[in-house]
Coordinates of C-alpha atoms in Angstrom, one line a residue:
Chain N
X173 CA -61.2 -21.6 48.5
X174 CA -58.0 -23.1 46.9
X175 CA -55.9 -19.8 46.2
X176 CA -53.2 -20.5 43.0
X177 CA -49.8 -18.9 44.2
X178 CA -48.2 -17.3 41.5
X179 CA -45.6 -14.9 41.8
X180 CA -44.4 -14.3 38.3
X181 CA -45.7 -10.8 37.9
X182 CA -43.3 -9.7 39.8
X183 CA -41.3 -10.1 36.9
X184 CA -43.3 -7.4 35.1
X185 CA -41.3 -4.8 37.6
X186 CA -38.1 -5.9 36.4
X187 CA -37.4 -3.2 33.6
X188 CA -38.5 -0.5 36.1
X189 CA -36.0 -2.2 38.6
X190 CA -33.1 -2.2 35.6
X191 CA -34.0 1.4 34.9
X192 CA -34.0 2.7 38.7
X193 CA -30.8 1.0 38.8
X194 CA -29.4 2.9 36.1
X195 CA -30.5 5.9 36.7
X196 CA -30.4 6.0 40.8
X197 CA -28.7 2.9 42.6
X198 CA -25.7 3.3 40.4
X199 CA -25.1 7.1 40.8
X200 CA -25.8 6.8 44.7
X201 CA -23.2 3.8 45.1
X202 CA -20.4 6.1 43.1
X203 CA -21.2 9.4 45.1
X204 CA -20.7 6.8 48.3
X205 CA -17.4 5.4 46.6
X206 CA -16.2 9.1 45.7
X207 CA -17.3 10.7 49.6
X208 CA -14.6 8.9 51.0
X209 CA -11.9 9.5 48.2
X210 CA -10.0 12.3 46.9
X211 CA -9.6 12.4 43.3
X212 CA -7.7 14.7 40.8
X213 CA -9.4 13.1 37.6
X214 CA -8.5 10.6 35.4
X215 CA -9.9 8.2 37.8
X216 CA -7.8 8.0 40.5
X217 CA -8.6 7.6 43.9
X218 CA -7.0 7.9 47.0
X219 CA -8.5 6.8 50.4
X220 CA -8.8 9.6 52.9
X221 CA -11.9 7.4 55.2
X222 CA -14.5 10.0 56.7
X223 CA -12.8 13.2 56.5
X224 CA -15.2 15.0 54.2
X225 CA -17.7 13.9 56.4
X226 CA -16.2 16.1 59.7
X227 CA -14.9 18.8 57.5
X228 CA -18.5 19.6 55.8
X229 CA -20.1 18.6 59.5
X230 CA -17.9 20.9 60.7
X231 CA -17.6 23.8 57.9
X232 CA -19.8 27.1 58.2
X233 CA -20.2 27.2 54.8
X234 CA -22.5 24.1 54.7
X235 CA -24.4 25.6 57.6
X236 CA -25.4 29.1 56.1
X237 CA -26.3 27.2 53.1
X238 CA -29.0 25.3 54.9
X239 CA -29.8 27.8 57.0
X240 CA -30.7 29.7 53.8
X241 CA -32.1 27.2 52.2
X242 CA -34.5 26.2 55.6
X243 CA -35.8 30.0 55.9
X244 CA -36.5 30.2 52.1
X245 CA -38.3 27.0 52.4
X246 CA -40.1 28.0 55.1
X247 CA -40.9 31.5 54.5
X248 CA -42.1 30.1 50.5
X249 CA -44.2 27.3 51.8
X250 CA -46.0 29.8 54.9
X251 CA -46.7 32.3 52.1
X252 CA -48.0 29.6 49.3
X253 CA -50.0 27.4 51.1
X254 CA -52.0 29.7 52.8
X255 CA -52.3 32.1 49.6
X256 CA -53.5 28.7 47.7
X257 CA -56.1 27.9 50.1
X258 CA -57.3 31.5 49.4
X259 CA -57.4 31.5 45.6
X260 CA -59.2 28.1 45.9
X261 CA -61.8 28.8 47.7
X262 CA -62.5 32.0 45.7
X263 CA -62.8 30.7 42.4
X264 CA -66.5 29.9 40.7
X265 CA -67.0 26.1 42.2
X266 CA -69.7 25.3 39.5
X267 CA -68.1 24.0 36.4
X268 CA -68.2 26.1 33.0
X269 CA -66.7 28.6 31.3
X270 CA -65.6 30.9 34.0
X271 CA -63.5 27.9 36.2
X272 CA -62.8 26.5 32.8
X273 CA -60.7 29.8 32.4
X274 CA -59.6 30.7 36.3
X275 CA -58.1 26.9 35.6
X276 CA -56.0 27.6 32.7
X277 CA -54.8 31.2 33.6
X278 CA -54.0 29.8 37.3
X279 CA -51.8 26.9 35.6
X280 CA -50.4 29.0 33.2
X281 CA -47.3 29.2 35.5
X282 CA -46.6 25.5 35.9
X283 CA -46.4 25.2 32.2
X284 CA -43.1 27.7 32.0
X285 CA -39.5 26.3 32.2
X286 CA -37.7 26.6 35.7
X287 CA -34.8 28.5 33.3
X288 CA -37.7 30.8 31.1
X289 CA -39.4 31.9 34.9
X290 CA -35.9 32.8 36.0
X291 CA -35.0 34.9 33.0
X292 CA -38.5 36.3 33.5
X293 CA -37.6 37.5 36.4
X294 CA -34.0 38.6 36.1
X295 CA -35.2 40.9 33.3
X296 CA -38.3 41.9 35.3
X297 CA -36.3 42.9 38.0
X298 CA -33.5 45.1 36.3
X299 CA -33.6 48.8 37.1
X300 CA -32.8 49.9 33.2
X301 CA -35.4 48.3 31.5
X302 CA -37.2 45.8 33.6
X303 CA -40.7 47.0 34.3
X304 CA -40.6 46.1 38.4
X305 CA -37.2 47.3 38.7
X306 CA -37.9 50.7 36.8
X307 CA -41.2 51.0 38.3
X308 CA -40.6 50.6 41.9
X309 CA -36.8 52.7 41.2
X310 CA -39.0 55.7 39.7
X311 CA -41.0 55.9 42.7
X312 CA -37.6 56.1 44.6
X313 CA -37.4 52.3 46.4
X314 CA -33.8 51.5 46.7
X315 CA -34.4 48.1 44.9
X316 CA -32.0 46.7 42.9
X317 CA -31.3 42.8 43.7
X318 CA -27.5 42.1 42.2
X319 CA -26.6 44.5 45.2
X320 CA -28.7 44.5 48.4
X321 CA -29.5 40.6 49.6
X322 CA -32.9 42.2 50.9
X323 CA -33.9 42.9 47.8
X324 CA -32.6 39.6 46.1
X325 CA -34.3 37.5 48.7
X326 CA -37.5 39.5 48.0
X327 CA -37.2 38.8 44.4
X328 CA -36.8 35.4 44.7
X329 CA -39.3 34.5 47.0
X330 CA -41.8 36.0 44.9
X331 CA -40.3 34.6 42.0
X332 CA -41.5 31.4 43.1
X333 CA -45.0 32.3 45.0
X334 CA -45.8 33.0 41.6
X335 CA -44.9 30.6 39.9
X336 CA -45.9 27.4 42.4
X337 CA -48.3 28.9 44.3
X338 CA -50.8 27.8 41.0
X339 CA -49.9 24.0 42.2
X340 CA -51.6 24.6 45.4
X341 CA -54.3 26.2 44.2
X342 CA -55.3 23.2 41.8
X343 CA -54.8 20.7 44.3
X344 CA -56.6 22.6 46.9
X345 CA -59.4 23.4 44.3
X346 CA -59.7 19.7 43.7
X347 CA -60.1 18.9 47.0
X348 CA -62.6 21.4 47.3
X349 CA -64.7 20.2 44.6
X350 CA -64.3 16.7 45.8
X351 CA -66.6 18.3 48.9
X352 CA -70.8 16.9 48.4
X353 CA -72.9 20.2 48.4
X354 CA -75.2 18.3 51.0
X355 CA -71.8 18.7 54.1
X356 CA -72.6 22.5 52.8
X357 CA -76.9 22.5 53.3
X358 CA -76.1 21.2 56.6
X359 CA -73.8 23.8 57.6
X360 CA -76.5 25.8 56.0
X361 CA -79.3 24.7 58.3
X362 CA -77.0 25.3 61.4
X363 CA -76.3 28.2 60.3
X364 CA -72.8 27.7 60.4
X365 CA -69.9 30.9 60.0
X366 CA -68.1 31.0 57.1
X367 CA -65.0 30.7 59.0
X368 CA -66.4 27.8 60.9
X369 CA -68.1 26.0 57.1
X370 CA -63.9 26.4 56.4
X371 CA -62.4 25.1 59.6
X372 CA -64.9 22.1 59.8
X373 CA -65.8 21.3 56.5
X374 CA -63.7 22.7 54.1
X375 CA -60.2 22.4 55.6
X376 CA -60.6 18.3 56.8
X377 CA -62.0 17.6 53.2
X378 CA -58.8 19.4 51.8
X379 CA -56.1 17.8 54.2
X380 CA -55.0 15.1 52.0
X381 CA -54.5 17.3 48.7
X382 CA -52.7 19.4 51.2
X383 CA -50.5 17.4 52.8
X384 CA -49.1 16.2 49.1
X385 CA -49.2 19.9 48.3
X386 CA -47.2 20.7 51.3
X387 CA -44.9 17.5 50.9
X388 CA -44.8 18.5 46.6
X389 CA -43.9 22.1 48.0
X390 CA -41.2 21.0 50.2
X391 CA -39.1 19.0 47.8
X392 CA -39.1 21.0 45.1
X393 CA -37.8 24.1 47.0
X394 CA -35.6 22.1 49.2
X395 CA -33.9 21.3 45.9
X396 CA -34.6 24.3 44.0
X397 CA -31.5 25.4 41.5
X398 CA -32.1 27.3 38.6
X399 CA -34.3 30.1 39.2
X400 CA -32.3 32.0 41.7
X401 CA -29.2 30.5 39.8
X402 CA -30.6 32.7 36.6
X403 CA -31.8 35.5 38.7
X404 CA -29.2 36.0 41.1
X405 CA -26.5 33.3 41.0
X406 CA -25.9 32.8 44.5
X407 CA -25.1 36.7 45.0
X408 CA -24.8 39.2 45.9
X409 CA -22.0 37.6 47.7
X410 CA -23.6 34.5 48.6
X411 CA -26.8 35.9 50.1
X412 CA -29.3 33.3 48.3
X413 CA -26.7 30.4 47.5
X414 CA -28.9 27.7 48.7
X415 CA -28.1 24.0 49.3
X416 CA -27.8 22.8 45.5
X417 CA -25.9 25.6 44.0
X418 CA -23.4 25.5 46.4
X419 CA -23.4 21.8 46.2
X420 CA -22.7 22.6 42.1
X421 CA -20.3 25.1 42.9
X422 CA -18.4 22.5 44.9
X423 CA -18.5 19.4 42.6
X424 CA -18.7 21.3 38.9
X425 CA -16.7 24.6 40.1
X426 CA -13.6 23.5 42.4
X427 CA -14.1 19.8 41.2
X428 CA -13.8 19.1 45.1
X429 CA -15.6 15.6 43.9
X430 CA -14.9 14.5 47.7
X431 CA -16.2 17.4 49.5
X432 CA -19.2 17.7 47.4
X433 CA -20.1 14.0 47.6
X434 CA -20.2 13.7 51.1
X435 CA -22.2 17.1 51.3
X436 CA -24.7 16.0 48.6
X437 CA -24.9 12.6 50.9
X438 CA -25.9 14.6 54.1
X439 CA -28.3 16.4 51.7
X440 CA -29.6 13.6 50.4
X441 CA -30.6 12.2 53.7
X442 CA -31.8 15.2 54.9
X443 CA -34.4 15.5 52.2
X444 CA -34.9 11.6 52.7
X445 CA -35.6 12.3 56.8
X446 CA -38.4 15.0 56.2
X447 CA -40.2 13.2 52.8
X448 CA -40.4 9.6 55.1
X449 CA -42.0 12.0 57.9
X450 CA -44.4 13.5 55.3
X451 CA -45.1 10.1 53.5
X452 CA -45.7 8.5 56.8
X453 CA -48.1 11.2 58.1
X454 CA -50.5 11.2 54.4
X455 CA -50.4 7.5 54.8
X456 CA -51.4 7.5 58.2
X457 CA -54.2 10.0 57.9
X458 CA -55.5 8.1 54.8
X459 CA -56.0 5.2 56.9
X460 CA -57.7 7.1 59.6
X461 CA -60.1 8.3 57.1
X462 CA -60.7 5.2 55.5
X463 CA -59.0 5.8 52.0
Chain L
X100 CA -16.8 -2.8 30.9
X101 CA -14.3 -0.5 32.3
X102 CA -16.0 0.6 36.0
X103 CA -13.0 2.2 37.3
X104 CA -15.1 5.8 37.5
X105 CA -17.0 4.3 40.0
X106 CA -14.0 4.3 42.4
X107 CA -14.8 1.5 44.3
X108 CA -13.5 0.4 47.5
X109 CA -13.3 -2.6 50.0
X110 CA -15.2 -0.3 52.9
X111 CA -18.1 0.9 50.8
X112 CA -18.1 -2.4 49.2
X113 CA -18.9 -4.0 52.5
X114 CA -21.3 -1.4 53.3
X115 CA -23.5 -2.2 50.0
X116 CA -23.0 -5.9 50.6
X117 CA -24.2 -5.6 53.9
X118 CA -27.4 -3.6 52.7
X119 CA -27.9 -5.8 50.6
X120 CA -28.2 -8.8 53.0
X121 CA -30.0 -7.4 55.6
X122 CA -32.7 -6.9 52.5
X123 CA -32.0 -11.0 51.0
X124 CA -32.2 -11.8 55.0
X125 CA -36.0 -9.4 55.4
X126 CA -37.0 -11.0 52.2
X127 CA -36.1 -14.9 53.6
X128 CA -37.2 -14.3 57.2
X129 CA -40.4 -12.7 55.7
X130 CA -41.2 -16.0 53.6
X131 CA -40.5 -18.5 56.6
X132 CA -42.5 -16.2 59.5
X133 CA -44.7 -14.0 57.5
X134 CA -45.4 -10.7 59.9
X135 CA -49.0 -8.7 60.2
X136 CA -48.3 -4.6 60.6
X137 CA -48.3 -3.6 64.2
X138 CA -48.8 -0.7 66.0
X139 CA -45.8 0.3 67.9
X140 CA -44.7 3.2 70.1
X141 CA -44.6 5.7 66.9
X142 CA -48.4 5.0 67.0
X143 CA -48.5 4.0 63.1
X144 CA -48.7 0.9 61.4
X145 CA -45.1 -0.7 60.7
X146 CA -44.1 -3.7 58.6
X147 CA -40.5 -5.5 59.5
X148 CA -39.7 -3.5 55.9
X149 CA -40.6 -0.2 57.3
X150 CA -38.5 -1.1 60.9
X151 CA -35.5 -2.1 58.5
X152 CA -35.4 1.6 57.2
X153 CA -36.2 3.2 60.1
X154 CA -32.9 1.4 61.8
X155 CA -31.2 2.4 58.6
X156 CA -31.8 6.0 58.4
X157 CA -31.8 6.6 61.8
X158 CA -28.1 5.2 61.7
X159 CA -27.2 6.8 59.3
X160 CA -28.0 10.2 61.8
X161 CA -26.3 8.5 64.5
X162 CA -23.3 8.3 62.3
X163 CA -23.3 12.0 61.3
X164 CA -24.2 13.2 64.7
X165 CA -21.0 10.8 66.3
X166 CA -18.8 12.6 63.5
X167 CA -19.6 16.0 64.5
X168 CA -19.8 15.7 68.3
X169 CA -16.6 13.0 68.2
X170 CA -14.9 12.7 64.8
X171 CA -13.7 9.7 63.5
X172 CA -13.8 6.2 63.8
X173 CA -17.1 5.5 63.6
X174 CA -16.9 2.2 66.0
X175 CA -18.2 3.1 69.4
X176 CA -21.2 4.8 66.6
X177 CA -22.3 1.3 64.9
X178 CA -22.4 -0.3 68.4
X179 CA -25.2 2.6 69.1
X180 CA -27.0 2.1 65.6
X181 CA -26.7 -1.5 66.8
X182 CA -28.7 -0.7 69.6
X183 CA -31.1 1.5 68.2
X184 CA -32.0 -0.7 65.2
X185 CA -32.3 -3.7 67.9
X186 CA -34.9 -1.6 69.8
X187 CA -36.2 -0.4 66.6
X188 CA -37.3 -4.2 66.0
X189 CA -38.6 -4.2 69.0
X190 CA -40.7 -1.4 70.2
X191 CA -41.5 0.5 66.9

């Protein structure tokens, strides 16, 4: 058969191209121009080559950042994964009314404002009138997060279990219900555990939903900003000043444009490294399965 | 239009210009000799695409890993990301 060659819908991606452009290439070429400058406004530039580069290498500050920022991402995705899996699997799998309303109350989270969950949660927390704080300070808990980093980490970390651990849980559910009730009548007949119906049916059938839960997960708290900006603001001291906000405090704070560009650089790759991993790995296992 | 915000300068200039080769030269060499995926030693399917940014972001660690250990310049570094990207081409 005579195939026609004809490339010219590639033109239909050119306004995404222009846009990406725009909004991306540009911005990444001038935080590139700006890492190895020094600037004090108006634009001027002086040349000082790669020296941002050693000093935030080399600077402790950077390093507790992302030290922070690894353990919350960590300790988050260890608590919300699992925790989804859970809530899935425990919600009515026949559709009607009941999963029609377990759906909506368990995305009611997603639907709040990254600014709105943080003031939630600033206010929640306060000793004078926030309900947890003057709960938990009436039954004598030393709590009180704009002073003790326990406290603030504790706050935060919930803070976000509650309000992402509802993306896992739809993604997980979907997978689940994605599952033909005849893999379950099997299991059935061989009178399979309910552990084992979850490690061999349940779990494989849910690894692809996971993974992009997993990779979703990973992103959004390796970048997250505002809710522990609102809540704590980096404090006390600079106990939950993760990656970003001491990237803002650099760049928007001190103005150290240099500094922060090469930082946000290393960051950037960084975060680039670990979502190639995770792309590679969901397209890899899609293949296997024959997706 | 006034681009003087940007703050360019001949090095990263260079460095964009030569990005964007390599990607004109993948695009041209991929028209001449058109390449099936192969499995490599990373045990996944790569196309020459996916070996390009392999090389490039695993020089781009190279580079950040020569400036902590050795500091500045960065020459001695390229001839390694060099290296790596040639074997990159080759084995992955």
């Amino acid at each position: 058969m005579n195939k026609t060659h004809n490339q010219k819908a590639w033109f239909m991606v050119l306004p995404v191209v222009l846009l990406v452009a725009f909004s991306a290439v540009i911005p990444l070429m001038t935080v590139v121009n700006y890492s190895v400058q020094d600037t004090f406004g108006n634009n001027e530039f002086f040349w000082v080559g790669l020296e941002w580069f050693e000093e935030i290498l080399a600077s402790n500050r950077m390093h507790d950042a992302l030290g922070r920022q690894v353990i919350f991402t960590t300790t988050i995705l260890l608590i919300e994964i699992p925790l989804g899996i859970f809530v899935a699997l425990h919600m009515p799998k026949k559709s009607g009314f009941w999963s029609s309303i377990c759906l909506v109350l368990v995305a009611l989270p997603l639907l709040i404002p990254w600014n709105v969950v943080g003031t939630i949660w600033q206010i929640f927390g306060r000793i004078d009138i926030g309900l947890l704080g003057y709960t938990l300070d009436q039954m004598g808990i030393d709590y009180n997060y704009t002073q003790d980093s326990f406290a603030a980490w504790v706050t935060i970390i919930i803070m976000d279990v509650w309000h992402w651990t509802s993306l896992v849980v739809l993604l997980s559910y979907a997978g689940l219900k994605s599952i033909p009730d005849a893999y379950y009548q099997a299991a059935k007949i061989d009178q399979a555990s309910r552990l084992s119906v979850f490690r061999y049916i349940e779990l494989p059938k849910m690894k692809g939903v996971l993974l992009i839960a997993i990779l979703l997960r990973f992103m959004d708290s390796f970048m997250i900003y505002t809710e522990p900006f609102v809540v704590t603001g980096g404090g006390p001291g600079s106990a939950t000043t993760f990656l970003s906000i001491d990237l803002v405090k650099m760049a928007i704070g001190q103005f150290d444009l240099g500094p922060a560009a090469a930082f946000s650089l290393i960051y950037f790759l960084v975060i680039l490294l670990i979502s190639w991993v995770f792309y590679t790995v969901m397209v890899h296992s899609d293949k296997e399965a024959g997706l | 239009m006034d681009l003087s915000w940007m703050g360019w300068t001949v090095p990263t200039a260079i460095f964009f210009i030569s990005i964007a080769t390599a990607l004109v030269i993948m695009i041209i060499w991929s028209i001449k000799t058109p390449q099936a995926p192969r499995v490599g030693i990373l045990r996944f399917e790569t196309t020459p695409g996916d070996r390009l940014f392999i090389s490039l972001l695993g020089s781009a660690f190279i580079c950040l890993g020569w400036l902590a250990l050795f500091g500045a310049p960065l020459w001695w570094a390229l001839l390694v990301c060099f290296l790596y990207a040639l074997s990159v081409f080759r084995w992955v």
